[in-house]
Amino acid sequence: MSSGSKKIVVIGIASNAVVTVIKFISAFVATSASMMNEAIHSLMDTLNQLFLLFGLIASEKAPDQDYAFGHNQKKFIWNLWSAIGLFSIGSGLGLYHAYHSYSIMGETEIEAVSISILNFNISGILLAFIVLSISFVIEGNAWRVAMKEFRQRTKDIDISVVEYISEAKDPTLVAMILEDSIAMFGILLALIGISLSYVTGNPFWDILFSSLIAMLLGVAAVFLGRVNMIYLSDIRHLEIEEVFINICKAHNEVELCHDVKSIIMDESNIILVAEVEVREEALIDNIQSDIEHVKVNIADNVEFRDERSAVFATVRRIDHLIEDLTRQLKQKHPEVQSVTIEVGIYQS
C-alpha cells in the first residue's frame, strides 16, 4: 500500500470532519439549503474517506491460502460500496432537502437567525460566509496535499491531472483529488447561491444551487463507481501485453508469441501469462558446451549421465530465456508482479 495514499486519506478525513461540523452548525443558523447540502456533502466525503482508509488497511494483508495474489482488490470493494452507497445516498438526501426547502419556502423570504460568539452577534448569512471561507481553506489544503502526491508520482511521466483521473492510475488518489476538487467547487456554488438569495431576497437561488451541489455528489458516485469496477472486473492491460509482444519480437531466440493475457489485480500488481515458441536453432546453438558444463557436475556412474546433462542444459537455457523476457518487461513496467511463460519449440 502506498504510504502517500494513506497519508492523504487521513488528512482528508480530519479536514472533512472539521468542515462537516461547522457547516451543519452554520446550516441550522442560516437556514440555508445550500449550506445544508454542503454539510451533507462534507459528511459523505468524511464517510467515504473512512471507507477508503478501511480498504487500504484491508489491502495490506499478505497473500494467503484463499488470496494467492494478496488482498489488494479489497480496497476497490470498499471504494465501490462508498461510491454507490454513500455518494448516492448523499445525492438523494441533498436533492430531497432541496425539494423540501422549495416546497416550504416557495418564493417567500426566510429570515435567518443570529448567533452570539464571544459577545459578538453574528447573523446567519455572515456566519455562512465565514464558514464557507474557512471550509474552502481547509479543503484547499487537503487538495494541495493530494496534488503534491500526484506530482510526486508523475514526475517522470508526461500526464495531466485530467488524464490521470480519466485513466484511474490509482483509484484512491483519484478519489481524493476528485472529492477535494468537487468539495471546493461545491463551496463556490454555495457561496453563489447564498449571495444571490441575500441580494435578491429570493431563497429560490439558494435552493437551486443546493440542487447543483447534490448533483455533484451523484456525478462523483457514477464516476468513482466506474473507476473501481474496472479493477474488480479482471480487466486486461493491453498496453503491457503489447510491450511484452514487442519484447518477444525483438528477442533472437523467440519465433512466436501468442495467447498473451494479463489481469489487473490493482494499480501496482499486474499478472501476465503468455506462450512463446523458441527457434530450434537458437536453442541448440552452442548447447554442447552447456551440456559438457553440466556433465562435469554429474558423477560418472550415474545412470543416463549424457541424457541427464542434455535435459538439464536445455531446461537451464529455457529458464534463462524466461528470466530475460521477464526482466525486460519488469524494467519497462515495474507494476508487473507475476509473469508466467509457457515455452515450446517452434515447428515450421
Tab-separated table of C-alpha atoms in Angstrom:
chain	number	residue	atom	x	y	z
A	1	MET	CA	0.000	0.000	0.000
A	2	SER	CA	1.268	3.440	-0.878
A	3	SER	CA	2.082	5.431	2.255
A	4	GLY	CA	1.283	8.554	0.243
A	5	SER	CA	-2.280	7.369	-0.395
A	6	LYS	CA	-2.826	6.593	3.284
A	7	LYS	CA	-1.446	9.986	4.304
A	8	ILE	CA	-3.762	11.973	2.049
A	9	VAL	CA	-6.762	9.883	3.137
A	10	VAL	CA	-6.069	10.543	6.833
A	11	ILE	CA	-5.611	14.265	6.147
A	12	GLY	CA	-8.850	14.236	4.150
A	13	ILE	CA	-10.773	12.557	6.981
A	14	ALA	CA	-9.548	15.073	9.548
A	15	SER	CA	-10.235	18.045	7.268
A	16	ASN	CA	-13.724	16.950	6.263
A	17	ALA	CA	-14.715	16.020	9.817
A	18	VAL	CA	-13.982	19.574	10.988
A	19	VAL	CA	-15.690	21.090	7.956
A	20	THR	CA	-18.777	18.886	8.426
A	21	VAL	CA	-19.359	20.067	11.990
A	22	ILE	CA	-19.054	23.783	11.266
A	23	LYS	CA	-21.186	23.507	8.117
A	24	PHE	CA	-24.043	21.802	9.959
A	25	ILE	CA	-23.939	24.477	12.667
A	26	SER	CA	-23.999	27.217	10.045
A	27	ALA	CA	-26.764	25.489	8.049
A	28	PHE	CA	-29.110	25.438	11.050
A	29	VAL	CA	-28.291	29.028	11.989
A	30	ALA	CA	-28.551	30.434	8.450
A	31	THR	CA	-31.463	28.147	7.433
A	32	SER	CA	-29.708	27.772	4.096
A	33	ALA	CA	-30.484	24.889	1.726
A	34	SER	CA	-27.102	25.315	0.025
A	35	MET	CA	-25.284	25.209	3.341
A	36	MET	CA	-27.233	22.132	4.429
A	37	ASN	CA	-26.331	20.329	1.209
A	38	GLU	CA	-22.722	21.395	1.646
A	39	ALA	CA	-22.827	19.900	5.148
A	40	ILE	CA	-24.263	16.669	3.731
A	41	HIS	CA	-21.576	16.775	1.033
A	42	SER	CA	-18.809	17.063	3.634
A	43	LEU	CA	-20.366	14.322	5.763
A	44	MET	CA	-20.417	11.997	2.737
A	45	ASP	CA	-16.801	12.934	1.962
A	46	THR	CA	-15.798	12.074	5.522
A	47	LEU	CA	-17.571	8.709	5.489
A	48	ASN	CA	-16.263	7.952	2.009
A	49	GLN	CA	-12.687	8.589	3.070
A	50	LEU	CA	-13.181	6.382	6.116
A	51	PHE	CA	-14.199	3.640	3.695
A	52	LEU	CA	-11.093	4.372	1.620
A	53	LEU	CA	-8.955	4.007	4.745
A	54	PHE	CA	-10.622	0.712	5.712
A	55	GLY	CA	-9.984	-0.536	2.192
A	56	LEU	CA	-6.317	0.458	2.263
A	57	ILE	CA	-5.841	-1.293	5.610
A	58	ALA	CA	-7.596	-4.447	4.348
A	59	SER	CA	-5.421	-4.497	1.218
A	60	GLU	CA	-2.225	-4.559	3.309
A	61	LYS	CA	-2.681	-8.211	4.244
A	62	ALA	CA	-0.151	-10.604	2.757
A	63	PRO	CA	-1.164	-13.356	0.299
A	64	ASP	CA	-2.624	-16.438	1.957
A	65	GLN	CA	-4.319	-19.708	1.063
A	66	ASP	CA	-7.544	-18.024	-0.024
A	67	TYR	CA	-5.971	-14.950	-1.644
A	68	ALA	CA	-2.971	-16.216	-3.585
A	69	PHE	CA	-2.203	-12.811	-5.104
A	70	GLY	CA	-2.913	-10.779	-1.994
A	71	HIS	CA	-5.873	-8.773	-0.709
A	72	ASN	CA	-5.242	-5.754	-2.949
A	73	GLN	CA	-8.672	-5.780	-4.566
A	74	LYS	CA	-10.454	-5.394	-1.221
A	75	LYS	CA	-9.803	-1.662	-1.321
A	76	PHE	CA	-11.767	-1.445	-4.564
A	77	ILE	CA	-14.698	-3.253	-2.957
A	78	TRP	CA	-14.703	-0.736	-0.085
A	79	ASN	CA	-14.351	2.115	-2.586
A	80	LEU	CA	-17.242	0.761	-4.653
A	81	TRP	CA	-19.503	0.470	-1.608
A	82	SER	CA	-18.593	4.011	-0.734
A	83	ALA	CA	-19.188	5.396	-4.213
A	84	ILE	CA	-22.529	3.701	-4.798
A	85	GLY	CA	-23.815	3.852	-1.239
A	86	LEU	CA	-22.595	6.978	0.477
A	87	PHE	CA	-22.430	9.291	-2.507
A	88	SER	CA	-25.742	8.091	-3.929
A	89	ILE	CA	-27.391	8.469	-0.520
A	90	GLY	CA	-25.794	11.889	-0.145
A	91	SER	CA	-27.024	12.956	-3.565
A	92	GLY	CA	-30.515	11.661	-2.839
A	93	LEU	CA	-30.682	13.362	0.548
A	94	GLY	CA	-29.425	16.599	-0.955
A	95	LEU	CA	-31.998	16.611	-3.741
A	96	TYR	CA	-34.767	15.711	-1.300
A	97	HIS	CA	-33.741	18.508	1.054
A	98	ALA	CA	-33.668	20.979	-1.835
A	99	TYR	CA	-37.160	19.889	-2.903
A	100	HIS	CA	-38.415	20.034	0.686
A	101	SER	CA	-36.942	23.518	1.146
A	102	TYR	CA	-38.577	24.672	-2.075
A	103	SER	CA	-41.977	23.271	-1.093
A	104	ILE	CA	-41.797	25.075	2.259
A	105	MET	CA	-40.170	28.335	1.254
A	106	GLY	CA	-41.609	28.788	-2.199
A	107	GLU	CA	-40.931	32.365	-3.167
A	108	THR	CA	-41.079	33.700	0.393
A	109	GLU	CA	-38.124	35.120	2.207
A	110	ILE	CA	-36.861	33.263	5.262
A	111	GLU	CA	-35.219	35.293	7.986
A	112	ALA	CA	-32.037	33.777	9.286
A	113	VAL	CA	-31.401	33.818	12.989
A	114	SER	CA	-28.179	35.094	14.500
A	115	ILE	CA	-25.692	33.580	16.885
A	116	SER	CA	-23.607	35.153	19.620
A	117	ILE	CA	-19.916	34.251	19.659
A	118	LEU	CA	-17.682	35.846	22.310
A	119	ASN	CA	-20.287	38.588	22.812
A	120	PHE	CA	-20.322	39.323	19.058
A	121	ASN	CA	-23.698	38.963	17.393
A	122	ILE	CA	-23.179	37.269	14.014
A	123	SER	CA	-26.024	36.909	11.536
A	124	GLY	CA	-26.704	33.583	9.908
A	125	ILE	CA	-25.684	34.897	6.476
A	126	LEU	CA	-22.387	36.263	7.758
A	127	LEU	CA	-21.740	33.021	9.618
A	128	ALA	CA	-22.389	31.087	6.399
A	129	PHE	CA	-19.838	33.201	4.520
A	130	ILE	CA	-17.276	32.772	7.290
A	131	VAL	CA	-17.804	29.014	7.489
A	132	LEU	CA	-17.620	28.571	3.720
A	133	SER	CA	-14.426	30.623	3.573
A	134	ILE	CA	-12.832	28.553	6.342
A	135	SER	CA	-14.039	25.369	4.659
A	136	PHE	CA	-12.509	26.443	1.361
A	137	VAL	CA	-9.131	26.939	3.030
A	138	ILE	CA	-9.305	23.550	4.794
A	139	GLU	CA	-10.458	21.718	1.656
A	140	GLY	CA	-7.838	23.582	-0.345
A	141	ASN	CA	-5.108	22.309	1.950
A	142	ALA	CA	-6.335	18.720	1.560
A	143	TRP	CA	-6.429	19.253	-2.215
A	144	ARG	CA	-2.881	20.650	-2.103
A	145	VAL	CA	-1.626	17.527	-0.306
A	146	ALA	CA	-3.348	15.282	-2.860
A	147	MET	CA	-1.876	17.264	-5.756
A	148	LYS	CA	1.582	17.096	-4.173
A	149	GLU	CA	1.273	13.306	-4.110
A	150	PHE	CA	0.108	13.374	-7.734
A	151	ARG	CA	3.125	15.430	-8.821
A	152	GLN	CA	5.454	13.122	-6.892
A	153	ARG	CA	4.083	10.052	-8.659
A	154	THR	CA	4.056	11.586	-12.126
A	155	LYS	CA	7.361	13.473	-12.022
A	156	ASP	CA	8.900	11.075	-14.544
A	157	ILE	CA	5.945	10.851	-16.939
A	158	ASP	CA	4.098	13.405	-19.016
A	159	ILE	CA	0.464	13.215	-17.919
A	160	SER	CA	-2.088	15.833	-16.916
A	161	VAL	CA	-4.392	15.641	-13.909
A	162	VAL	CA	-7.391	15.110	-16.190
A	163	GLU	CA	-5.649	12.215	-17.972
A	164	TYR	CA	-4.575	10.702	-14.645
A	165	ILE	CA	-8.125	10.834	-13.320
A	166	SER	CA	-9.717	9.529	-16.529
A	167	GLU	CA	-7.246	6.622	-16.732
A	168	ALA	CA	-7.664	5.862	-12.993
A	169	LYS	CA	-3.956	5.217	-12.422
A	170	ASP	CA	-4.559	4.966	-8.659
A	171	PRO	CA	-8.264	4.893	-7.707
A	172	THR	CA	-7.574	6.005	-4.126
A	173	LEU	CA	-5.587	9.063	-5.191
A	174	VAL	CA	-8.096	9.721	-7.969
A	175	ALA	CA	-10.918	9.649	-5.408
A	176	MET	CA	-9.125	12.116	-3.141
A	177	ILE	CA	-8.297	14.555	-5.953
A	178	LEU	CA	-11.828	14.345	-7.340
A	179	GLU	CA	-13.555	14.665	-3.963
A	180	ASP	CA	-11.443	17.630	-2.879
A	181	SER	CA	-11.942	19.338	-6.248
A	182	ILE	CA	-15.706	18.797	-6.131
A	183	ALA	CA	-15.775	19.944	-2.494
A	184	MET	CA	-14.098	23.238	-3.404
A	185	PHE	CA	-16.403	23.705	-6.392
A	186	GLY	CA	-19.401	22.934	-4.180
A	187	ILE	CA	-18.334	25.626	-1.726
A	188	LEU	CA	-18.207	28.147	-4.569
A	189	LEU	CA	-21.706	27.104	-5.662
A	190	ALA	CA	-22.977	27.528	-2.105
A	191	LEU	CA	-21.416	30.997	-1.898
A	192	ILE	CA	-23.084	31.999	-5.163
A	193	GLY	CA	-26.474	30.610	-4.127
A	194	ILE	CA	-26.453	32.232	-0.692
A	195	SER	CA	-25.219	35.544	-2.125
A	196	LEU	CA	-27.916	35.664	-4.811
A	197	SER	CA	-30.621	34.833	-2.277
A	198	TYR	CA	-29.318	37.524	0.084
A	199	VAL	CA	-29.127	40.186	-2.642
A	200	THR	CA	-32.473	39.396	-4.281
A	201	GLY	CA	-34.316	38.335	-1.152
A	202	ASN	CA	-35.436	35.237	-3.047
A	203	PRO	CA	-34.479	31.880	-1.461
A	204	PHE	CA	-35.024	30.126	-4.807
A	205	TRP	CA	-31.392	30.776	-5.770
A	206	ASP	CA	-30.148	29.136	-2.595
A	207	ILE	CA	-32.333	26.099	-3.298
A	208	LEU	CA	-31.269	25.944	-6.959
A	209	PHE	CA	-27.573	25.917	-6.154
A	210	SER	CA	-28.136	23.411	-3.363
A	211	SER	CA	-29.600	21.100	-6.028
A	212	LEU	CA	-26.457	21.534	-8.129
A	213	ILE	CA	-24.340	20.564	-5.117
A	214	ALA	CA	-26.417	17.397	-4.675
A	215	MET	CA	-25.976	16.593	-8.363
A	216	LEU	CA	-22.212	16.897	-7.946
A	217	LEU	CA	-22.372	14.052	-5.447
A	218	GLY	CA	-24.297	11.987	-7.967
A	219	VAL	CA	-21.679	12.629	-10.657
A	220	ALA	CA	-18.927	11.608	-8.229
A	221	ALA	CA	-20.837	8.411	-7.372
A	222	VAL	CA	-21.136	7.363	-11.013
A	223	PHE	CA	-17.517	8.156	-11.907
A	224	LEU	CA	-15.916	6.593	-8.825
A	225	GLY	CA	-18.158	3.543	-9.166
A	226	ARG	CA	-16.954	3.113	-12.748
A	227	VAL	CA	-13.298	3.545	-11.742
A	228	ASN	CA	-13.456	0.846	-9.080
A	229	MET	CA	-15.495	-1.526	-11.242
A	230	ILE	CA	-12.575	-1.510	-13.693
A	231	TYR	CA	-10.315	-3.087	-11.094
A	232	LEU	CA	-12.954	-5.597	-9.996
A	233	SER	CA	-13.652	-6.948	-13.479
A	234	ASP	CA	-10.412	-8.833	-14.255
A	235	ILE	CA	-9.688	-6.240	-16.909
A	236	ARG	CA	-6.657	-6.700	-19.141
A	237	HIS	CA	-3.774	-4.255	-19.511
A	238	LEU	CA	-3.479	-4.135	-23.292
A	239	GLU	CA	-0.508	-1.754	-23.247
A	240	ILE	CA	1.598	-4.147	-21.165
A	241	GLU	CA	0.563	-7.071	-23.351
A	242	GLU	CA	1.712	-5.136	-26.425
A	243	VAL	CA	5.023	-4.297	-24.762
A	244	PHE	CA	5.638	-7.973	-23.996
A	245	ILE	CA	4.809	-8.972	-27.578
A	246	ASN	CA	7.307	-6.413	-28.886
A	247	ILE	CA	9.962	-7.713	-26.480
A	248	CYS	CA	9.432	-11.211	-27.851
A	249	LYS	CA	9.588	-9.988	-31.445
A	250	ALA	CA	12.936	-8.340	-30.769
A	251	HIS	CA	14.382	-11.393	-28.995
A	252	ASN	CA	16.635	-13.500	-31.223
A	253	GLU	CA	15.582	-16.785	-29.606
A	254	VAL	CA	11.804	-16.317	-29.854
A	255	GLU	CA	9.967	-17.206	-33.061
A	256	LEU	CA	6.353	-16.769	-31.941
A	257	CYS	CA	4.479	-15.224	-29.030
A	258	HIS	CA	0.778	-15.923	-28.577
A	259	ASP	CA	-2.045	-16.263	-26.041
A	260	VAL	CA	-0.760	-13.235	-24.137
A	261	LYS	CA	-3.168	-12.331	-21.337
A	262	SER	CA	-2.991	-10.031	-18.343
A	263	ILE	CA	-5.088	-9.354	-15.255
A	264	ILE	CA	-5.018	-6.098	-13.305
A	265	MET	CA	-5.165	-7.004	-9.617
A	266	ASP	CA	-4.633	-3.374	-8.645
A	267	GLU	CA	-2.710	-0.368	-9.922
A	268	SER	CA	0.613	-1.812	-8.692
A	269	ASN	CA	0.003	-5.541	-9.170
A	270	ILE	CA	-0.475	-6.887	-12.679
A	271	ILE	CA	-0.246	-10.537	-13.711
A	272	LEU	CA	0.786	-11.636	-17.206
A	273	VAL	CA	0.721	-15.087	-18.794
A	274	ALA	CA	1.902	-15.994	-22.286
A	275	GLU	CA	3.064	-18.784	-24.545
A	276	VAL	CA	6.251	-18.447	-26.596
A	277	GLU	CA	7.824	-20.725	-29.143
A	278	VAL	CA	11.617	-20.655	-29.412
A	279	ARG	CA	13.701	-21.232	-32.514
A	280	GLU	CA	15.178	-24.704	-32.517
A	281	GLU	CA	18.489	-23.476	-33.910
A	282	ALA	CA	18.708	-20.810	-31.207
A	283	LEU	CA	18.024	-23.377	-28.521
A	284	ILE	CA	20.707	-25.809	-29.699
A	285	ASP	CA	23.293	-23.172	-30.609
A	286	ASN	CA	26.429	-23.980	-28.573
A	287	ILE	CA	24.291	-26.304	-26.466
A	288	GLN	CA	27.086	-28.867	-26.435
A	289	SER	CA	29.288	-26.604	-24.322
A	290	ASP	CA	26.420	-26.184	-21.860
A	291	ILE	CA	25.907	-29.943	-21.755
A	292	GLU	CA	29.571	-30.541	-21.028
A	293	HIS	CA	29.475	-27.896	-18.295
A	294	VAL	CA	26.565	-29.686	-16.654
A	295	LYS	CA	28.074	-33.114	-17.138
A	296	VAL	CA	31.136	-32.331	-15.023
A	297	ASN	CA	28.825	-31.930	-12.034
A	298	ILE	CA	27.271	-35.376	-12.539
A	299	ALA	CA	29.133	-38.448	-11.328
A	300	ASP	CA	30.391	-40.857	-13.985
A	301	ASN	CA	28.447	-43.784	-12.539
A	302	VAL	CA	25.079	-42.006	-12.647
A	303	GLU	CA	22.648	-43.743	-14.978
A	304	PHE	CA	21.822	-41.870	-18.196
A	305	ARG	CA	24.530	-39.289	-17.479
A	306	ASP	CA	24.580	-37.913	-21.023
A	307	GLU	CA	20.814	-37.695	-21.282
A	308	ARG	CA	20.527	-36.001	-17.883
A	309	SER	CA	23.151	-33.470	-18.887
A	310	ALA	CA	21.279	-32.646	-22.099
A	311	VAL	CA	17.980	-32.228	-20.268
A	312	PHE	CA	19.467	-30.045	-17.519
A	313	ALA	CA	21.281	-27.857	-20.050
A	314	THR	CA	18.131	-27.405	-22.131
A	315	VAL	CA	15.988	-26.559	-19.105
A	316	ARG	CA	18.602	-24.101	-17.871
A	317	ARG	CA	18.656	-22.359	-21.253
A	318	ILE	CA	14.855	-22.107	-21.254
A	319	ASP	CA	14.966	-20.732	-17.692
A	320	HIS	CA	17.427	-18.071	-18.807
A	321	LEU	CA	15.109	-17.138	-21.677
A	322	ILE	CA	12.121	-16.795	-19.335
A	323	GLU	CA	14.176	-14.738	-16.877
A	324	ASP	CA	15.378	-12.462	-19.678
A	325	LEU	CA	11.875	-11.828	-21.037
A	326	THR	CA	10.525	-11.239	-17.534
A	327	ARG	CA	13.355	-8.869	-16.635
A	328	GLN	CA	12.848	-6.762	-19.756
A	329	LEU	CA	9.106	-6.487	-19.126
A	330	LYS	CA	9.516	-5.510	-15.462
A	331	GLN	CA	12.107	-2.905	-16.382
A	332	LYS	CA	9.531	-1.199	-18.595
A	333	HIS	CA	6.575	-1.843	-16.266
A	334	PRO	CA	7.545	-2.375	-12.602
A	335	GLU	CA	3.873	-2.811	-11.723
A	336	VAL	CA	4.006	-6.285	-13.281
A	337	GLN	CA	4.418	-8.547	-10.256
A	338	SER	CA	3.920	-12.012	-11.748
A	339	VAL	CA	4.877	-13.386	-15.174
A	340	THR	CA	4.096	-16.948	-16.267
A	341	ILE	CA	5.549	-18.077	-19.601
A	342	GLU	CA	4.925	-21.432	-21.239
A	343	VAL	CA	7.746	-22.332	-23.636
A	344	GLY	CA	7.525	-24.623	-26.645
A	345	ILE	CA	9.704	-25.455	-29.653
A	346	TYR	CA	8.695	-23.775	-32.886
A	347	GLN	CA	7.662	-26.260	-35.565
A	348	SER	CA	7.884	-24.769	-39.052
